mmCIF file with all atom_site columns, C-alpha atoms in Angstrom:
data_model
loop_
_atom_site.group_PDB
_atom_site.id
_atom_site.type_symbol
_atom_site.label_atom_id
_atom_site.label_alt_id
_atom_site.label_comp_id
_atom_site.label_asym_id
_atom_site.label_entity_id
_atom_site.label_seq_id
_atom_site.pdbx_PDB_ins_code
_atom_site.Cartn_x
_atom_site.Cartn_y
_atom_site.Cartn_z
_atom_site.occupancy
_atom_site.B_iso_or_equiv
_atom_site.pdbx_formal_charge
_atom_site.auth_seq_id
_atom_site.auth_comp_id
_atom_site.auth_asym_id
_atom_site.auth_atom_id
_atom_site.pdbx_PDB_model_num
ATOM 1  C CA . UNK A 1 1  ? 39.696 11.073 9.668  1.00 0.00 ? 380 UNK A CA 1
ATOM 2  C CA . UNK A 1 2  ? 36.240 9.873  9.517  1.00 0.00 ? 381 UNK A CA 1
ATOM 3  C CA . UNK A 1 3  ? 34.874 11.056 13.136 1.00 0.00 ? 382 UNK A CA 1
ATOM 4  C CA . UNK A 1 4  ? 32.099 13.141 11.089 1.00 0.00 ? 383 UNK A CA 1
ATOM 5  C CA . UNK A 1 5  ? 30.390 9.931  11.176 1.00 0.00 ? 384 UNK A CA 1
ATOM 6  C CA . UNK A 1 6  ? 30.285 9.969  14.772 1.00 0.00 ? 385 UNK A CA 1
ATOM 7  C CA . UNK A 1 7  ? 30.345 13.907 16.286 1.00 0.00 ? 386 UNK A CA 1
ATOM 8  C CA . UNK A 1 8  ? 27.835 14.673 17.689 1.00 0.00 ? 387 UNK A CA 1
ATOM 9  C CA . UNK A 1 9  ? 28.639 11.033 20.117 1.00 0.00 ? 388 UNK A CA 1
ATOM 10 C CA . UNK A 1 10 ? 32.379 12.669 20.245 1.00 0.00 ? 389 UNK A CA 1
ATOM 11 C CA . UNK A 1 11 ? 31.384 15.982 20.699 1.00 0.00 ? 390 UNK A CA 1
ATOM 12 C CA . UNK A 1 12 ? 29.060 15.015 23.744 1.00 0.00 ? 391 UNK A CA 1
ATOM 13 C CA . UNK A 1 13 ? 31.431 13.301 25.182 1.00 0.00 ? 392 UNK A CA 1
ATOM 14 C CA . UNK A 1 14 ? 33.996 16.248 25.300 1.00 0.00 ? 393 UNK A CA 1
ATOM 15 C CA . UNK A 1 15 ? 30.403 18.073 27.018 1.00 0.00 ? 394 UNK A CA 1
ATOM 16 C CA . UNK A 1 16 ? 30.889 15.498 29.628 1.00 0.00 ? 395 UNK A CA 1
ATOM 17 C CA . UNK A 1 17 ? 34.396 15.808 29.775 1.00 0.00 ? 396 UNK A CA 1
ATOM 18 C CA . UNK A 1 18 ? 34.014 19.697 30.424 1.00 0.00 ? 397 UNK A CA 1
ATOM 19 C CA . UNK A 1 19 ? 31.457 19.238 33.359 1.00 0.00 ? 398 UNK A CA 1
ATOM 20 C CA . UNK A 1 20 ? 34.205 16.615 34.750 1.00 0.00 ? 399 UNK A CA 1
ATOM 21 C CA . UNK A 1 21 ? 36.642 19.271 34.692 1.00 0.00 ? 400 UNK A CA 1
ATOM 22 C CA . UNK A 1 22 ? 34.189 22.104 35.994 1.00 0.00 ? 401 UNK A CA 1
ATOM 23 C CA . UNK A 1 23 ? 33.442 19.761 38.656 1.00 0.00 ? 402 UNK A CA 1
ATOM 24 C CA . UNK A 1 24 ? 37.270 18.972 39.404 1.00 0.00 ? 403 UNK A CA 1
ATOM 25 C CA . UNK A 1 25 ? 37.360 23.178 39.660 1.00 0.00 ? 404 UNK A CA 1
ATOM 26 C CA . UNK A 1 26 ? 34.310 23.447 42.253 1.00 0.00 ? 405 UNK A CA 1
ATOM 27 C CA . UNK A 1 27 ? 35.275 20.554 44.662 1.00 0.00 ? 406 UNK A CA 1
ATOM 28 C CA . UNK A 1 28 ? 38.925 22.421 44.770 1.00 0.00 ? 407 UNK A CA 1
ATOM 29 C CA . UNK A 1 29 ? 37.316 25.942 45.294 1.00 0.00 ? 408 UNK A CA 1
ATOM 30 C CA . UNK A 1 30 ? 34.713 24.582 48.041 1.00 0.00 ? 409 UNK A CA 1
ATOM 31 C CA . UNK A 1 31 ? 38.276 22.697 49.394 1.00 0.00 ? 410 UNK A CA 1
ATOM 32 C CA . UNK A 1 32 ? 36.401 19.469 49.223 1.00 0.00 ? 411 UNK A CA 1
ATOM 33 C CA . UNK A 1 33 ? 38.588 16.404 50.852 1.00 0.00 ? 412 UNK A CA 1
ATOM 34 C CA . UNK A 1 34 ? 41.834 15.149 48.493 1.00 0.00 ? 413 UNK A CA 1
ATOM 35 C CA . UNK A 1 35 ? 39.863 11.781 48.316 1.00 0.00 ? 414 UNK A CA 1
ATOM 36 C CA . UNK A 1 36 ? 36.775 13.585 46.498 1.00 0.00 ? 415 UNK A CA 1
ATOM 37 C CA . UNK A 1 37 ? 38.937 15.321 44.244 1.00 0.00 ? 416 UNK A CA 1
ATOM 38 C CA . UNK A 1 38 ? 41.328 12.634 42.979 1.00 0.00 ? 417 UNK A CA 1
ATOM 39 C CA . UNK A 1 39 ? 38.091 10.566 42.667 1.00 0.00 ? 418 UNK A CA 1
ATOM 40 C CA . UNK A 1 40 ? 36.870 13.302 40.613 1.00 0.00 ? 419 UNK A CA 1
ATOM 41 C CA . UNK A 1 41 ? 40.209 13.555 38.334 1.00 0.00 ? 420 UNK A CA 1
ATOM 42 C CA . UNK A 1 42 ? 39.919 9.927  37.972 1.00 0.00 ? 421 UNK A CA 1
ATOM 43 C CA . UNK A 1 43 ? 36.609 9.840  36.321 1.00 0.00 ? 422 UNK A CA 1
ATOM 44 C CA . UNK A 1 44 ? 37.764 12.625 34.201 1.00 0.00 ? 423 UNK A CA 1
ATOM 45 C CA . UNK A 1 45 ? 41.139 10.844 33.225 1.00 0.00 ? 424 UNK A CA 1
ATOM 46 C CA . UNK A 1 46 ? 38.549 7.928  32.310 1.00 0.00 ? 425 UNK A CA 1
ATOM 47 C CA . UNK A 1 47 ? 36.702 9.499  30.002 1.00 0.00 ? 426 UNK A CA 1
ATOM 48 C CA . UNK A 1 48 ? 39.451 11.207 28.596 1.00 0.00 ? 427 UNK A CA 1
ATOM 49 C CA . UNK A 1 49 ? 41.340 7.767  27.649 1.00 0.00 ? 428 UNK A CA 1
ATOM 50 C CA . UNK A 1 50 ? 37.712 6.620  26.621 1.00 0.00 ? 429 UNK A CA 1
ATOM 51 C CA . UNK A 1 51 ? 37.429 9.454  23.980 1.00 0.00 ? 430 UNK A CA 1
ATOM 52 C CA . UNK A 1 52 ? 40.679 9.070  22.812 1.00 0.00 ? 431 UNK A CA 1
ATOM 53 C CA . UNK A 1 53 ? 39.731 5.140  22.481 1.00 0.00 ? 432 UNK A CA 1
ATOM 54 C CA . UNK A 1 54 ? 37.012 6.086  20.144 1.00 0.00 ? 433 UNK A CA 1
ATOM 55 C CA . UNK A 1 55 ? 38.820 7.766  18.148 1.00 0.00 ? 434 UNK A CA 1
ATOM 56 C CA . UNK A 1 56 ? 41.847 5.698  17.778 1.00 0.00 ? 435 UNK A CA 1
ATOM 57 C CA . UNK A 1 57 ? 39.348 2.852  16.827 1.00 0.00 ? 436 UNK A CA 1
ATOM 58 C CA . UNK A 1 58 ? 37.552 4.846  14.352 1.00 0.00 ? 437 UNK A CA 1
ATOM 59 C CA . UNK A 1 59 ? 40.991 5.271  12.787 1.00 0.00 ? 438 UNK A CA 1
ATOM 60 C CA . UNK A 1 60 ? 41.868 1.567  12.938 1.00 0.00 ? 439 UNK A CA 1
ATOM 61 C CA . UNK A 1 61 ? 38.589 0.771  11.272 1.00 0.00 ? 440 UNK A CA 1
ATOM 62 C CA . UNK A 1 62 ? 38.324 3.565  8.691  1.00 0.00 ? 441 UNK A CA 1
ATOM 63 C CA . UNK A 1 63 ? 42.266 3.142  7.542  1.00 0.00 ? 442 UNK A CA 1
ATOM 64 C CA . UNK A 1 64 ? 44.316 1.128  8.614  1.00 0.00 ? 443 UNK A CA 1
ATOM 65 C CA . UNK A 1 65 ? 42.069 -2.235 7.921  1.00 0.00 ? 444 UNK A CA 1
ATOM 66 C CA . UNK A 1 66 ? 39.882 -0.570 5.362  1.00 0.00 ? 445 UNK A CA 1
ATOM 67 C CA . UNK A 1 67 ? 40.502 -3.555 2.582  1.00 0.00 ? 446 UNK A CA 1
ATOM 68 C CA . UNK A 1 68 ? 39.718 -1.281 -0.193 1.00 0.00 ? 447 UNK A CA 1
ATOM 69 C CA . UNK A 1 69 ? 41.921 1.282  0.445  1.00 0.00 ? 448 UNK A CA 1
ATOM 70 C CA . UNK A 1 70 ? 45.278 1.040  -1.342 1.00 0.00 ? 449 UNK A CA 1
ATOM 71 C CA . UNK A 1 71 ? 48.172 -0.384 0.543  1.00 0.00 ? 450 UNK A CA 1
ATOM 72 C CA . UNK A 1 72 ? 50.643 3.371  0.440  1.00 0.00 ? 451 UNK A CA 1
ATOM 73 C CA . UNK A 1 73 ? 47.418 4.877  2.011  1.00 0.00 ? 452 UNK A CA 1
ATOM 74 C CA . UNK A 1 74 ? 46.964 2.286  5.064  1.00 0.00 ? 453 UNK A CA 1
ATOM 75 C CA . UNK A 1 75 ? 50.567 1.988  5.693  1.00 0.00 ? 454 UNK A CA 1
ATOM 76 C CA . UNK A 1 76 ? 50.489 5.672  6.364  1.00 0.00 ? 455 UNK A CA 1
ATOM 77 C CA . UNK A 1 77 ? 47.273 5.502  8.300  1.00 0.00 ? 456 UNK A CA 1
ATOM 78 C CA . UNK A 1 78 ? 49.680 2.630  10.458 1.00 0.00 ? 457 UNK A CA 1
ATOM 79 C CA . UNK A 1 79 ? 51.907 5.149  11.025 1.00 0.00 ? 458 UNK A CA 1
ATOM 80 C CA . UNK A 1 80 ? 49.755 7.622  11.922 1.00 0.00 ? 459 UNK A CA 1
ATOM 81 C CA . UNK A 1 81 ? 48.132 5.622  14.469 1.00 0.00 ? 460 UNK A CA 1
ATOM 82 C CA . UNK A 1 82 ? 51.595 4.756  15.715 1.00 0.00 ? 461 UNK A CA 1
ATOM 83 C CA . UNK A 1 83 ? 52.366 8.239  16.414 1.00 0.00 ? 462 UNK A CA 1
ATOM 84 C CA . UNK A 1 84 ? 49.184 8.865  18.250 1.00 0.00 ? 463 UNK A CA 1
ATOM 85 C CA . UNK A 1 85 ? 49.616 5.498  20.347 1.00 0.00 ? 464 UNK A CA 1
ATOM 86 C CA . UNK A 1 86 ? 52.448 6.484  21.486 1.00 0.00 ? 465 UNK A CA 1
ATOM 87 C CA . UNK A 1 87 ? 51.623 10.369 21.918 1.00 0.00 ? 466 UNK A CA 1
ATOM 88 C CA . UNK A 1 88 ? 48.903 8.750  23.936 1.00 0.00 ? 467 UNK A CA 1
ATOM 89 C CA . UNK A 1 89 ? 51.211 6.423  25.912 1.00 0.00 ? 468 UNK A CA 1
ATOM 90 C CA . UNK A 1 90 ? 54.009 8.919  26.829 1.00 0.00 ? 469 UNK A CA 1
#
């Protein structure tokens, strides 16, 4: 996978994903009100899916649609991303 190209953006946004979750953990210790908290789980479910975006689109671009890579090697990038789509999905 070619995410090297873009860690440090990935690897800040799993920082922000952490403080989401840290924050999920404080609002349920100070028993903050169920509408804070799934507001809070929502945000972190968002930028969960938006991570995993990232990533699956690096994949598209850097594989599957790459022209100059042969055609054995994209098909199993296709299939790769198929299994993570739906690993995603379900």
């Amino acid at each position: 996978m070619h995410t090297i190209k873009h860690k440090r953006a990935l690897i800040t946004r799993v920082h922000r994903v952490r403080g989401q979750i840290e924050a999920i953990e404080h609002a349920l210790a100070e028993e903050r009100g169920c509408e804070a908290v799934v507001q809070l789980i929502a945000s972190a479910r968002g930028a969960i899916n938006a991570l995993a975006a990232e990533v699956v689109c690096e994949h598209l671009a850097n594989h599957v649609s790459a022209p100059r890579m042969p055609a054995t090697d994209r098909a199993r990038a296709s299939a790769e991303l198929e299994t993570v789509i739906r690993q995603l999905v379900g």
